[in-house]
Amino acid sequence: MKVIKCRNCDFCKLIYRKWNYHYYRTDLRYCVFRDEFTQLENSCTSGCPKKRVYDLSASRFDSAENDVALLLEYLKDD
């Protein structure tokens, strides 16, 4: 069986805490599969690796080109 660390597991979610007006990330994670808190270096055999999703659509590149053109226009005025 393949052992996956909580750091690379898709079931483990980050936990943020609030202090005054700021939020900060803790080392504590929450495992949705096992329904319990875990540490970053814990491991189990029931985890699944994180999936990377990339948006390479034409509309995203068009909006990026428009944003760059707008920035060039603003910088040209200075």
Coordinates of N, CA and C in Angstrom, one line a residue, residues 6 9-16 26-40:
C6 N 0.1 13.7 5.1 CA -1.0 14.7 5.1 C -0.7 16.0 4.3
C9 N -1.9 15.1 0.8 CA -3.2 14.5 0.7 C -4.2 15.5 0.3
D10 N -5.2 15.0 -0.6 CA -6.3 15.9 -1.0 C -7.4 16.0 0.1
F11 N -7.4 15.0 1.0 CA -8.4 15.1 2.0 C -8.1 16.0 3.2
C12 N -6.8 16.4 3.3 CA -6.4 17.2 4.4 C -6.6 18.7 4.0
K13 N -7.3 19.4 4.9 CA -7.5 20.8 4.6 C -6.8 21.7 5.6
L14 N -6.4 22.9 5.2 CA -5.7 23.8 6.1 C -6.7 24.4 7.1
I15 N -6.1 24.8 8.2 CA -6.9 25.4 9.3 C -6.3 26.8 9.5
Y16 N -7.2 27.8 9.5 CA -6.8 29.2 9.8 C -7.4 29.6 11.1
T26 N -2.2 27.7 10.5 CA -1.5 26.9 11.5 C -0.9 25.6 10.9
D27 N -0.1 24.9 11.7 CA 0.4 23.6 11.2 C -0.6 22.5 11.3
L28 N -1.7 22.8 12.0 CA -2.7 21.7 12.2 C -3.6 21.6 10.9
R29 N -3.9 20.4 10.6 CA -4.7 20.2 9.4 C -6.0 19.4 9.8
Y30 N -7.0 19.4 9.0 CA -8.2 18.6 9.3 C -8.4 17.6 8.2
C31 N -8.5 16.3 8.5 CA -8.7 15.3 7.5 C -10.2 15.0 7.4
V32 N -10.7 15.3 6.2 CA -12.1 15.1 5.9 C -12.5 13.6 5.8
F33 N -11.5 12.8 5.4 CA -11.8 11.4 5.2 C -12.0 10.7 6.6
R34 N -11.0 11.0 7.5 CA -11.1 10.4 8.8 C -11.8 11.2 9.9
D35 N -12.2 12.4 9.5 CA -13.0 13.3 10.4 C -12.3 13.6 11.7
E36 N -11.0 14.0 11.6 CA -10.2 14.3 12.8 C -9.1 15.3 12.4
F37 N -8.5 15.9 13.4 CA -7.4 16.8 13.2 C -6.1 16.0 13.1
T38 N -5.2 16.4 12.2 CA -3.9 15.8 12.0 C -2.8 16.8 12.0
Q39 N -1.6 16.3 12.1 CA -0.4 17.1 11.9 C 0.1 17.0 10.5
L40 N 1.0 17.9 10.1 CA 1.5 18.0 8.7 C 2.2 16.7 8.3

